CSV table of C-alpha atoms in Angstrom, one decimal:
chain,number,residue,atom,x,y,z
A,1,UNK,CA,6.4,-12.1,11.8
A,2,UNK,CA,9.3,-9.7,11.0
A,3,UNK,CA,6.9,-6.9,10.4
A,4,UNK,CA,5.4,-7.2,13.8
A,5,UNK,CA,8.9,-7.1,15.3
A,6,UNK,CA,9.4,-3.9,13.4
A,7,UNK,CA,6.3,-2.4,15.0
A,8,UNK,CA,7.5,-3.2,18.5
A,9,UNK,CA,11.1,-2.2,18.2
A,10,UNK,CA,12.0,1.3,19.4
A,11,UNK,CA,15.7,1.2,18.4
A,12,UNK,CA,15.7,2.4,14.8
A,13,UNK,CA,18.9,0.7,14.0
A,14,UNK,CA,17.4,-2.6,14.8
A,15,UNK,CA,14.3,-1.6,12.7
A,16,UNK,CA,16.5,-1.0,9.7
A,17,UNK,CA,18.2,-4.4,10.1
A,18,UNK,CA,14.8,-6.0,10.3
A,19,UNK,CA,13.7,-4.2,7.2
A,20,UNK,CA,16.7,-5.7,5.4
A,21,UNK,CA,15.7,-9.2,6.5
A,22,UNK,CA,12.2,-8.4,5.5
A,23,UNK,CA,13.3,-7.4,2.0
A,24,UNK,CA,15.3,-10.5,1.6
A,25,UNK,CA,12.4,-12.6,2.8
A,26,UNK,CA,10.0,-11.0,0.3
A,27,UNK,CA,12.6,-11.5,-2.4
A,28,UNK,CA,12.7,-15.3,-1.8
A,29,UNK,CA,8.9,-15.2,-1.6
A,30,UNK,CA,8.8,-13.7,-5.1
A,31,UNK,CA,11.0,-16.5,-6.4
A,32,UNK,CA,8.5,-19.0,-5.1
A,33,UNK,CA,5.8,-17.2,-7.0
A,34,UNK,CA,7.8,-17.4,-10.3
A,35,UNK,CA,8.5,-13.7,-10.4
A,36,UNK,CA,12.3,-14.0,-10.9
A,37,UNK,CA,12.8,-10.5,-12.3
A,38,UNK,CA,10.9,-8.9,-9.4
A,39,UNK,CA,12.9,-11.0,-6.9
A,40,UNK,CA,16.1,-9.8,-8.4
A,41,UNK,CA,15.1,-6.2,-8.0
A,42,UNK,CA,13.7,-6.7,-4.5
A,43,UNK,CA,16.9,-8.5,-3.3
A,44,UNK,CA,19.1,-5.7,-4.5
A,45,UNK,CA,16.9,-2.8,-3.5
A,46,UNK,CA,15.0,-4.1,-0.5
A,47,UNK,CA,17.8,-5.9,1.2
A,48,UNK,CA,20.6,-3.6,0.0
A,49,UNK,CA,20.2,0.0,-1.0
A,50,UNK,CA,17.1,0.9,1.1
A,51,UNK,CA,18.8,-0.3,4.3
A,52,UNK,CA,21.9,1.7,3.4
A,53,UNK,CA,19.9,4.9,2.8
A,54,UNK,CA,18.0,4.5,6.0
A,55,UNK,CA,21.2,3.9,8.0
A,56,UNK,CA,22.6,7.1,6.5
A,57,UNK,CA,19.5,9.0,7.4
A,58,UNK,CA,19.4,7.6,10.9
A,59,UNK,CA,22.9,8.6,11.5
A,60,UNK,CA,21.8,12.1,10.9
A,61,UNK,CA,18.5,12.1,12.7
A,62,UNK,CA,19.1,10.1,15.8
A,63,UNK,CA,18.6,6.5,16.6
A,64,UNK,CA,16.1,6.2,19.4
A,65,UNK,CA,12.4,6.6,18.9
A,66,UNK,CA,10.6,8.7,21.5
A,67,UNK,CA,8.5,6.7,24.0
A,68,UNK,CA,4.9,6.6,23.1
A,69,UNK,CA,2.7,9.4,24.3
A,70,UNK,CA,-0.3,8.6,22.2
A,71,UNK,CA,-3.2,6.2,22.5
A,72,UNK,CA,-2.5,3.2,20.2
A,73,UNK,CA,-6.0,1.9,20.8
A,74,UNK,CA,-7.7,4.3,18.4
A,75,UNK,CA,-5.2,3.4,15.7
A,76,UNK,CA,-5.6,-0.3,16.3
A,77,UNK,CA,-9.4,0.1,16.0
A,78,UNK,CA,-9.1,1.9,12.7
A,79,UNK,CA,-6.6,-0.7,11.4
A,80,UNK,CA,-8.8,-3.6,12.5
A,81,UNK,CA,-11.9,-2.1,10.9
A,82,UNK,CA,-10.1,-1.4,7.6
A,83,UNK,CA,-8.5,-4.9,7.6
A,84,UNK,CA,-11.8,-6.5,8.3
A,85,UNK,CA,-13.4,-4.7,5.4
A,86,UNK,CA,-10.6,-5.6,3.1
A,87,UNK,CA,-10.8,-9.3,4.1
A,88,UNK,CA,-14.6,-9.2,3.5
A,89,UNK,CA,-13.8,-7.8,0.1
A,90,UNK,CA,-11.4,-10.6,-0.7
A,91,UNK,CA,-14.2,-13.2,-0.4
A,92,UNK,CA,-15.2,-12.6,-4.0
A,93,UNK,CA,-11.7,-12.8,-5.3
A,94,UNK,CA,-10.5,-15.7,-7.4
A,95,UNK,CA,-8.5,-18.4,-5.6
A,96,UNK,CA,-4.8,-18.3,-5.3
A,97,UNK,CA,-3.1,-19.7,-8.4
A,98,UNK,CA,-6.3,-20.4,-10.2
A,99,UNK,CA,-5.7,-20.6,-14.0
A,100,UNK,CA,-8.9,-18.9,-15.1
A,101,UNK,CA,-8.8,-15.8,-13.0
A,102,UNK,CA,-9.8,-12.6,-14.8
A,103,UNK,CA,-6.2,-11.3,-14.6
A,104,UNK,CA,-5.0,-14.0,-16.9
A,105,UNK,CA,-7.7,-13.4,-19.6
A,106,UNK,CA,-7.1,-9.9,-20.8
A,107,UNK,CA,-3.7,-9.1,-22.4
A,108,UNK,CA,-1.5,-11.7,-20.8
A,109,UNK,CA,-2.2,-14.5,-23.3
A,110,UNK,CA,-1.1,-12.2,-26.1
A,111,UNK,CA,2.1,-11.4,-24.3
A,112,UNK,CA,2.8,-15.0,-23.7
A,113,UNK,CA,1.8,-16.4,-27.1
A,114,UNK,CA,2.9,-13.7,-29.5
A,115,UNK,CA,5.8,-11.9,-27.9
A,116,UNK,CA,8.3,-14.3,-29.4
A,117,UNK,CA,7.1,-13.5,-33.0
A,118,UNK,CA,6.6,-9.8,-32.4
A,119,UNK,CA,9.5,-8.9,-30.2
A,120,UNK,CA,11.8,-11.9,-30.4
A,121,UNK,CA,13.0,-11.8,-26.8
A,122,UNK,CA,12.6,-14.9,-24.7
A,123,UNK,CA,12.1,-13.0,-21.4
A,124,UNK,CA,8.5,-11.9,-21.6
A,125,UNK,CA,9.0,-9.5,-18.7
A,126,UNK,CA,11.6,-7.7,-20.7
A,127,UNK,CA,9.6,-7.6,-23.8
A,128,UNK,CA,6.5,-6.2,-22.0
A,129,UNK,CA,8.6,-3.8,-20.0
A,130,UNK,CA,10.7,-2.5,-22.9
A,131,UNK,CA,8.4,-2.9,-25.9
A,132,UNK,CA,4.7,-3.3,-25.2
A,133,UNK,CA,4.6,-1.0,-22.2
A,134,UNK,CA,7.7,1.1,-23.0
A,135,UNK,CA,5.6,4.3,-22.5
A,136,UNK,CA,4.9,3.3,-18.8
A,137,UNK,CA,8.6,2.5,-18.3
A,138,UNK,CA,9.6,5.9,-19.7
A,139,UNK,CA,7.3,7.5,-17.1
A,140,UNK,CA,8.8,5.5,-14.3
A,141,UNK,CA,12.4,6.4,-15.3
A,142,UNK,CA,11.3,10.0,-15.3
A,143,UNK,CA,9.9,9.6,-11.8
A,144,UNK,CA,13.2,8.1,-10.6
A,145,UNK,CA,15.1,11.0,-12.3
A,146,UNK,CA,12.8,13.5,-10.6
A,147,UNK,CA,13.3,11.9,-7.2
A,148,UNK,CA,17.1,12.1,-7.8
A,149,UNK,CA,16.7,15.8,-8.5
A,150,UNK,CA,14.6,16.2,-5.4
A,151,UNK,CA,17.2,14.6,-3.2
A,152,UNK,CA,19.8,16.7,-4.8
A,153,UNK,CA,17.9,19.9,-4.2
A,154,UNK,CA,17.2,19.0,-0.6
A,155,UNK,CA,20.6,17.7,0.5
A,156,UNK,CA,23.2,19.1,-1.9
A,157,UNK,CA,25.7,21.4,-0.2
A,158,UNK,CA,26.8,24.6,-1.7
A,159,UNK,CA,30.1,24.2,-3.4
A,160,UNK,CA,32.9,24.9,-1.0
A,161,UNK,CA,36.4,25.5,-2.3
A,162,UNK,CA,38.0,25.9,1.1
A,163,UNK,CA,39.2,22.6,2.6
A,164,UNK,CA,37.8,21.4,5.9
A,165,UNK,CA,39.5,22.4,9.0
A,166,UNK,CA,39.6,19.0,10.7
A,167,UNK,CA,42.7,16.9,10.7
A,168,UNK,CA,42.6,14.2,8.1
A,169,UNK,CA,44.6,11.7,10.1
A,170,UNK,CA,41.8,10.6,12.4
A,171,UNK,CA,39.5,10.0,9.4
A,172,UNK,CA,42.3,8.1,7.6
A,173,UNK,CA,42.7,5.8,10.6
A,174,UNK,CA,39.1,4.9,10.6
A,175,UNK,CA,39.3,3.6,7.1
A,176,UNK,CA,42.6,1.9,7.7
A,177,UNK,CA,41.1,-0.3,10.4
A,178,UNK,CA,39.0,-2.3,8.0
A,179,UNK,CA,41.9,-3.7,6.1
A,180,UNK,CA,40.4,-7.2,5.5
A,181,UNK,CA,37.2,-5.6,4.2
A,182,UNK,CA,39.1,-3.3,2.0
A,183,UNK,CA,41.3,-5.9,0.4
A,184,UNK,CA,38.4,-8.3,-0.2
A,185,UNK,CA,36.1,-5.6,-1.5
A,186,UNK,CA,38.8,-4.3,-3.8
A,187,UNK,CA,38.9,-7.8,-5.3
A,188,UNK,CA,35.2,-8.1,-5.5
A,189,UNK,CA,34.1,-4.7,-6.9
A,190,UNK,CA,35.3,-5.5,-10.5
A,191,UNK,CA,33.3,-8.7,-10.4
A,192,UNK,CA,30.2,-6.9,-9.1
A,193,UNK,CA,30.5,-4.4,-11.9
A,194,UNK,CA,31.0,-7.2,-14.4
A,195,UNK,CA,27.9,-8.9,-13.0
A,196,UNK,CA,25.9,-5.7,-13.4
A,197,UNK,CA,26.9,-5.5,-17.0
A,198,UNK,CA,26.0,-9.1,-17.5
A,199,UNK,CA,22.6,-8.5,-16.0
A,200,UNK,CA,22.2,-5.4,-18.2
A,201,UNK,CA,22.9,-7.2,-21.4
A,202,UNK,CA,21.5,-10.6,-20.6
A,203,UNK,CA,18.2,-9.2,-19.6
A,204,UNK,CA,16.6,-10.3,-22.9
A,205,UNK,CA,17.3,-14.0,-22.2
A,206,UNK,CA,17.3,-14.4,-18.5
A,207,UNK,CA,16.1,-12.5,-15.5
A,208,UNK,CA,17.6,-9.0,-15.4
A,209,UNK,CA,17.5,-5.8,-17.2
A,210,UNK,CA,18.3,-2.1,-16.9
A,211,UNK,CA,16.6,-1.6,-13.5
A,212,UNK,CA,18.4,-4.4,-11.7
A,213,UNK,CA,21.7,-3.7,-13.4
A,214,UNK,CA,21.6,-0.1,-12.5
A,215,UNK,CA,21.0,-0.9,-8.8
A,216,UNK,CA,23.8,-3.5,-8.7
A,217,UNK,CA,26.2,-1.1,-10.5
A,218,UNK,CA,25.3,1.6,-8.0
A,219,UNK,CA,25.8,-0.9,-5.1
A,220,UNK,CA,29.4,-1.6,-6.2
A,221,UNK,CA,30.3,2.1,-6.3
A,222,UNK,CA,28.6,2.7,-3.0
A,223,UNK,CA,30.6,-0.1,-1.5
A,224,UNK,CA,33.7,1.6,-2.7
A,225,UNK,CA,32.6,4.9,-1.2
A,226,UNK,CA,31.9,3.3,2.1
A,227,UNK,CA,35.2,1.5,2.5
A,228,UNK,CA,37.6,4.1,1.0
A,229,UNK,CA,35.9,7.2,2.1
A,230,UNK,CA,33.6,9.5,0.3
A,231,UNK,CA,36.3,12.0,-0.7
A,232,UNK,CA,38.3,9.3,-2.5
A,233,UNK,CA,35.3,8.0,-4.2
A,234,UNK,CA,34.3,11.5,-5.3
A,235,UNK,CA,37.8,12.0,-6.7
A,236,UNK,CA,37.3,9.0,-9.0
A,237,UNK,CA,33.6,9.2,-9.8
A,238,UNK,CA,32.8,12.8,-10.0
A,239,UNK,CA,29.3,13.7,-8.9
A,240,UNK,CA,28.6,16.0,-11.8
A,241,UNK,CA,29.4,13.1,-14.2
A,242,UNK,CA,26.6,11.1,-12.6
A,243,UNK,CA,24.3,14.0,-12.8
A,244,UNK,CA,25.0,14.2,-16.5
A,245,UNK,CA,24.6,10.4,-16.9
A,246,UNK,CA,21.2,10.4,-15.2
A,247,UNK,CA,20.0,13.0,-17.6
A,248,UNK,CA,21.6,11.3,-20.6
A,249,UNK,CA,19.9,8.0,-19.7
A,250,UNK,CA,16.5,9.5,-19.7
A,251,UNK,CA,17.3,11.5,-22.8
A,252,UNK,CA,18.5,8.3,-24.6
A,253,UNK,CA,15.2,6.6,-23.8
A,254,UNK,CA,13.1,9.5,-25.0
A,255,UNK,CA,15.2,10.0,-28.1
A,256,UNK,CA,14.8,6.4,-29.1
A,257,UNK,CA,11.1,7.2,-29.2
A,258,UNK,CA,11.6,10.3,-31.2
A,259,UNK,CA,13.8,8.5,-33.7
A,260,UNK,CA,11.1,5.9,-34.3
A,261,UNK,CA,8.7,8.8,-34.8
A,262,UNK,CA,10.9,10.2,-37.5
A,263,UNK,CA,11.2,6.8,-39.1
A,264,UNK,CA,7.5,6.8,-39.6
A,265,UNK,CA,6.4,4.7,-36.6
A,266,UNK,CA,4.6,5.5,-33.4
A,267,UNK,CA,6.5,6.9,-30.4
A,268,UNK,CA,8.7,4.1,-29.1
A,269,UNK,CA,7.6,1.7,-31.8
A,270,UNK,CA,10.9,0.0,-32.5
A,271,UNK,CA,9.8,-2.0,-35.6
A,272,UNK,CA,10.9,0.9,-37.8
A,273,UNK,CA,14.4,1.3,-36.3
A,274,UNK,CA,15.9,-1.3,-38.6
A,275,UNK,CA,15.0,-3.0,-41.9
A,276,UNK,CA,13.9,-6.1,-40.0
A,277,UNK,CA,11.2,-5.5,-37.3
A,278,UNK,CA,12.8,-8.1,-35.0
A,279,UNK,CA,16.2,-6.5,-35.4
A,280,UNK,CA,14.6,-3.1,-34.8
A,281,UNK,CA,13.0,-4.4,-31.6
A,282,UNK,CA,16.3,-5.8,-30.4
A,283,UNK,CA,18.1,-2.5,-31.0
A,284,UNK,CA,15.3,-0.5,-29.4
A,285,UNK,CA,15.2,-2.7,-26.3
A,286,UNK,CA,19.0,-2.6,-26.0
A,287,UNK,CA,19.1,1.2,-26.2
A,288,UNK,CA,16.3,1.9,-23.8
A,289,UNK,CA,17.6,-0.7,-21.3
A,290,UNK,CA,20.9,1.1,-21.5
A,291,UNK,CA,19.1,4.4,-20.8
A,292,UNK,CA,17.2,2.9,-17.9
A,293,UNK,CA,20.4,1.4,-16.5
A,294,UNK,CA,22.3,4.7,-16.7
A,295,UNK,CA,19.6,6.7,-15.1
A,296,UNK,CA,18.9,4.2,-12.3
A,297,UNK,CA,22.6,3.7,-11.4
A,298,UNK,CA,23.4,7.4,-11.5
A,299,UNK,CA,20.3,8.4,-9.4
A,300,UNK,CA,21.1,5.8,-6.8
A,301,UNK,CA,24.7,7.0,-6.6
A,302,UNK,CA,23.7,10.6,-6.5
A,303,UNK,CA,21.2,9.9,-3.7
A,304,UNK,CA,23.8,8.0,-1.6
A,305,UNK,CA,26.6,10.5,-2.2
A,306,UNK,CA,24.3,13.3,-1.1
A,307,UNK,CA,23.3,11.5,2.1
A,308,UNK,CA,26.8,10.6,2.9
A,309,UNK,CA,28.2,14.1,2.0
A,310,UNK,CA,25.6,15.8,4.2
A,311,UNK,CA,26.5,13.5,7.1
A,312,UNK,CA,30.2,14.2,6.8
A,313,UNK,CA,29.5,17.9,6.7
A,314,UNK,CA,27.3,17.7,9.8
A,315,UNK,CA,29.9,15.7,11.7
A,316,UNK,CA,32.7,18.1,10.6
A,317,UNK,CA,30.5,21.0,11.7
A,318,UNK,CA,30.1,19.4,15.1
A,319,UNK,CA,33.7,18.6,15.4
A,320,UNK,CA,35.0,22.1,15.0
B,1,UNK,CA,-12.7,-23.7,0.0
B,2,UNK,CA,-12.4,-20.2,1.5
B,3,UNK,CA,-8.8,-21.2,2.4
B,4,UNK,CA,-7.9,-20.7,-1.2
B,5,UNK,CA,-7.9,-17.0,-0.5
B,6,UNK,CA,-5.1,-17.1,2.0
B,7,UNK,CA,-2.7,-15.1,-0.1
B,8,UNK,CA,-5.0,-12.1,0.2
B,9,UNK,CA,-5.2,-12.4,3.9
B,10,UNK,CA,-1.4,-12.4,4.3
B,11,UNK,CA,-1.4,-9.3,2.1
B,12,UNK,CA,-4.1,-7.6,4.2
B,13,UNK,CA,-2.3,-8.5,7.4
B,14,UNK,CA,1.0,-7.0,6.2
B,15,UNK,CA,-0.8,-4.0,4.8
B,16,UNK,CA,-2.5,-3.3,8.1
B,17,UNK,CA,0.8,-3.7,10.0
B,18,UNK,CA,2.3,-1.0,7.8
B,19,UNK,CA,-0.8,1.1,8.1
B,20,UNK,CA,-0.7,0.8,11.9
B,21,UNK,CA,2.9,2.0,11.9
B,22,UNK,CA,2.1,4.9,9.8
B,23,UNK,CA,-0.8,6.2,11.8
B,24,UNK,CA,0.3,5.2,15.3
B,25,UNK,CA,4.0,6.2,15.4
B,26,UNK,CA,5.2,9.7,15.6
B,27,UNK,CA,8.8,9.1,14.4
B,28,UNK,CA,9.1,10.1,10.8
B,29,UNK,CA,11.6,7.5,9.9
B,30,UNK,CA,9.5,4.8,11.5
B,31,UNK,CA,6.6,6.1,9.4
B,32,UNK,CA,8.7,5.6,6.3
B,33,UNK,CA,9.5,2.1,7.3
B,34,UNK,CA,5.7,1.5,7.8
B,35,UNK,CA,5.1,2.8,4.3
B,36,UNK,CA,7.7,0.5,2.9
B,37,UNK,CA,5.9,-2.5,4.5
B,38,UNK,CA,2.6,-1.2,3.1
B,39,UNK,CA,4.2,-1.0,-0.3
B,40,UNK,CA,5.7,-4.5,-0.1
B,41,UNK,CA,2.3,-5.8,0.7
B,42,UNK,CA,0.9,-4.3,-2.4
B,43,UNK,CA,3.8,-5.9,-4.4
B,44,UNK,CA,3.0,-9.3,-2.9
B,45,UNK,CA,-0.7,-8.7,-3.8
B,46,UNK,CA,0.1,-8.1,-7.4
B,47,UNK,CA,2.6,-10.9,-7.7
B,48,UNK,CA,0.4,-13.4,-6.1
B,49,UNK,CA,-2.4,-12.5,-8.4
B,50,UNK,CA,-0.1,-13.2,-11.4
B,51,UNK,CA,0.8,-16.6,-10.1
B,52,UNK,CA,-0.6,-19.6,-11.9
B,53,UNK,CA,-0.7,-23.1,-10.5
B,54,UNK,CA,2.1,-25.2,-11.9
B,55,UNK,CA,3.1,-22.2,-14.1
B,56,UNK,CA,6.7,-21.4,-14.8
B,57,UNK,CA,8.6,-18.1,-14.7
B,58,UNK,CA,7.7,-16.1,-17.7
B,59,UNK,CA,10.9,-16.8,-19.7
B,60,UNK,CA,10.0,-18.7,-22.9
B,61,UNK,CA,11.6,-22.1,-23.0
B,62,UNK,CA,11.1,-25.4,-24.8
B,63,UNK,CA,8.6,-27.7,-23.4
B,64,UNK,CA,6.9,-25.2,-21.1
B,65,UNK,CA,3.3,-24.3,-21.9
B,66,UNK,CA,2.1,-22.5,-18.8
B,67,UNK,CA,3.6,-19.3,-17.6
B,68,UNK,CA,2.8,-16.9,-14.8
B,69,UNK,CA,1.3,-13.7,-15.8
B,70,UNK,CA,4.2,-11.4,-16.8
B,71,UNK,CA,2.3,-8.1,-16.6
B,72,UNK,CA,2.2,-7.8,-12.8
B,73,UNK,CA,5.9,-8.6,-12.7
B,74,UNK,CA,6.7,-5.7,-15.0
B,75,UNK,CA,4.6,-3.3,-13.0
B,76,UNK,CA,6.1,-4.3,-9.7
B,77,UNK,CA,9.6,-4.5,-11.0
B,78,UNK,CA,9.5,-0.8,-11.9
B,79,UNK,CA,7.4,0.0,-8.8
B,80,UNK,CA,10.2,-1.3,-6.5
B,81,UNK,CA,12.8,1.0,-8.0
B,82,UNK,CA,10.4,3.9,-8.1
B,83,UNK,CA,9.6,3.1,-4.4
B,84,UNK,CA,13.2,3.3,-3.3
B,85,UNK,CA,13.6,6.6,-5.1
B,86,UNK,CA,10.6,8.1,-3.4
B,87,UNK,CA,11.6,6.6,0.0
B,88,UNK,CA,15.0,8.3,-0.5
B,89,UNK,CA,13.2,11.6,-1.1
B,90,UNK,CA,11.2,11.1,2.1
B,91,UNK,CA,14.4,10.3,4.0
B,92,UNK,CA,16.0,13.5,2.6
B,93,UNK,CA,13.0,15.5,3.8
B,94,UNK,CA,13.3,13.9,7.3
B,95,UNK,CA,16.9,14.9,7.4
B,96,UNK,CA,16.1,18.4,6.5
B,97,UNK,CA,13.3,18.5,9.1
B,98,UNK,CA,15.7,17.2,11.7
B,99,UNK,CA,18.1,20.1,10.8
B,100,UNK,CA,15.4,22.7,11.0
B,101,UNK,CA,13.5,21.5,14.1
B,102,UNK,CA,16.1,19.3,15.9
B,103,UNK,CA,13.6,16.5,16.0
B,104,UNK,CA,11.8,14.0,13.8
B,105,UNK,CA,9.0,13.3,16.3
B,106,UNK,CA,5.7,14.5,14.9
B,107,UNK,CA,4.3,16.0,18.1
B,108,UNK,CA,7.4,17.9,19.0
B,109,UNK,CA,7.4,19.4,15.5
B,110,UNK,CA,3.8,20.4,16.0
B,111,UNK,CA,4.5,22.0,19.3
B,112,UNK,CA,7.3,24.1,17.8
B,113,UNK,CA,5.0,25.1,14.9
B,114,UNK,CA,2.3,26.2,17.4
B,115,UNK,CA,4.9,28.2,19.4
B,116,UNK,CA,6.1,30.1,16.3
B,117,UNK,CA,2.5,30.8,15.3
B,118,UNK,CA,1.6,32.2,18.6
B,119,UNK,CA,4.7,34.3,18.7
B,120,UNK,CA,3.9,35.8,15.3
B,121,UNK,CA,0.4,36.7,16.5
B,122,UNK,CA,1.5,38.6,19.6
């Protein structure tokens, strides 16, 4: 459907728009499949941040795709053969929604039946993410952190003390034009931030958690940066602060693990953090979700600021 | 009864569309979009495997006895955020390639590479 349209379209701007719609569609699809936490993430990432980043990249790399000079037939053949083989492979798979599929037999029953006694958090996804499989999550946060560093090293500009030689008035005017957007977003941003915090701390009971909260938080600040200019945003939220926060988030996560080691438990075993195992679990989950939220938000903001900063530098370079 | 497998076929279809974009298109950004579609199809695959008929979202509540499998949700939840981080890295690479070569079309980059190689040989 949308995906096929993406294949056909040559205008990359339209492709990005379609990708946004595609993200939103798959988010609603996840809701239908009972995966509310995943839908939350996909809606904020797939429909929001990824589109923004692609727009920023396209504005630097050019919008039009070159006309085709290759033979799509060979590719089509490869794709058809692979697809056919995959479909043949699915013939042995359990039916959609069947209750006794092998996936549901292994560890899932334990998570569903015992997590309330062992972890004491109603949202099973949160308890699996932050407690049973906290080690995986630590690895994933590390990957995000590394990606942030990668973008930083690829796109960061050398520190320039000397001010740009372009006249500021033309840039000011561009931001002045969107006065309705500015007023409304100024009213909305505090609520978006508040919502992010709610998602962060309510993740134990409803859908949500550090990953989603981080992305929403980042979205609010990116919105500010887009409407009031990157320079203004940088004046308020310094980039080095976020670089520090990204590291601190990961460090917080890992040190929770180390503290539980010192208290005589396994790495990231929260039971020993407090006198009562359940209280220890709550404390541990709260702390590591905070770490996750910090890192994810900071890395997203770092990535966006770097893309946008690079673009402004390019445009200034062309202008002078 | 084979129709009960339709979720996998949707996944395969999406996956192949993404795959086609990756191998048939020369534009690097388009390739990344293709990878994103491929990625989403894997997400849908996992989530649809975790789904249980008449199951509820995995948040414990009174009077609900059947939940969808929470494990795939956890894996995919983190995978989405990791995915956007790696996509951003890919986009950053594309931006740098554009600055270095003046193009993000695969074949043009290859021609330029060939030219510099030939020049260095002479």
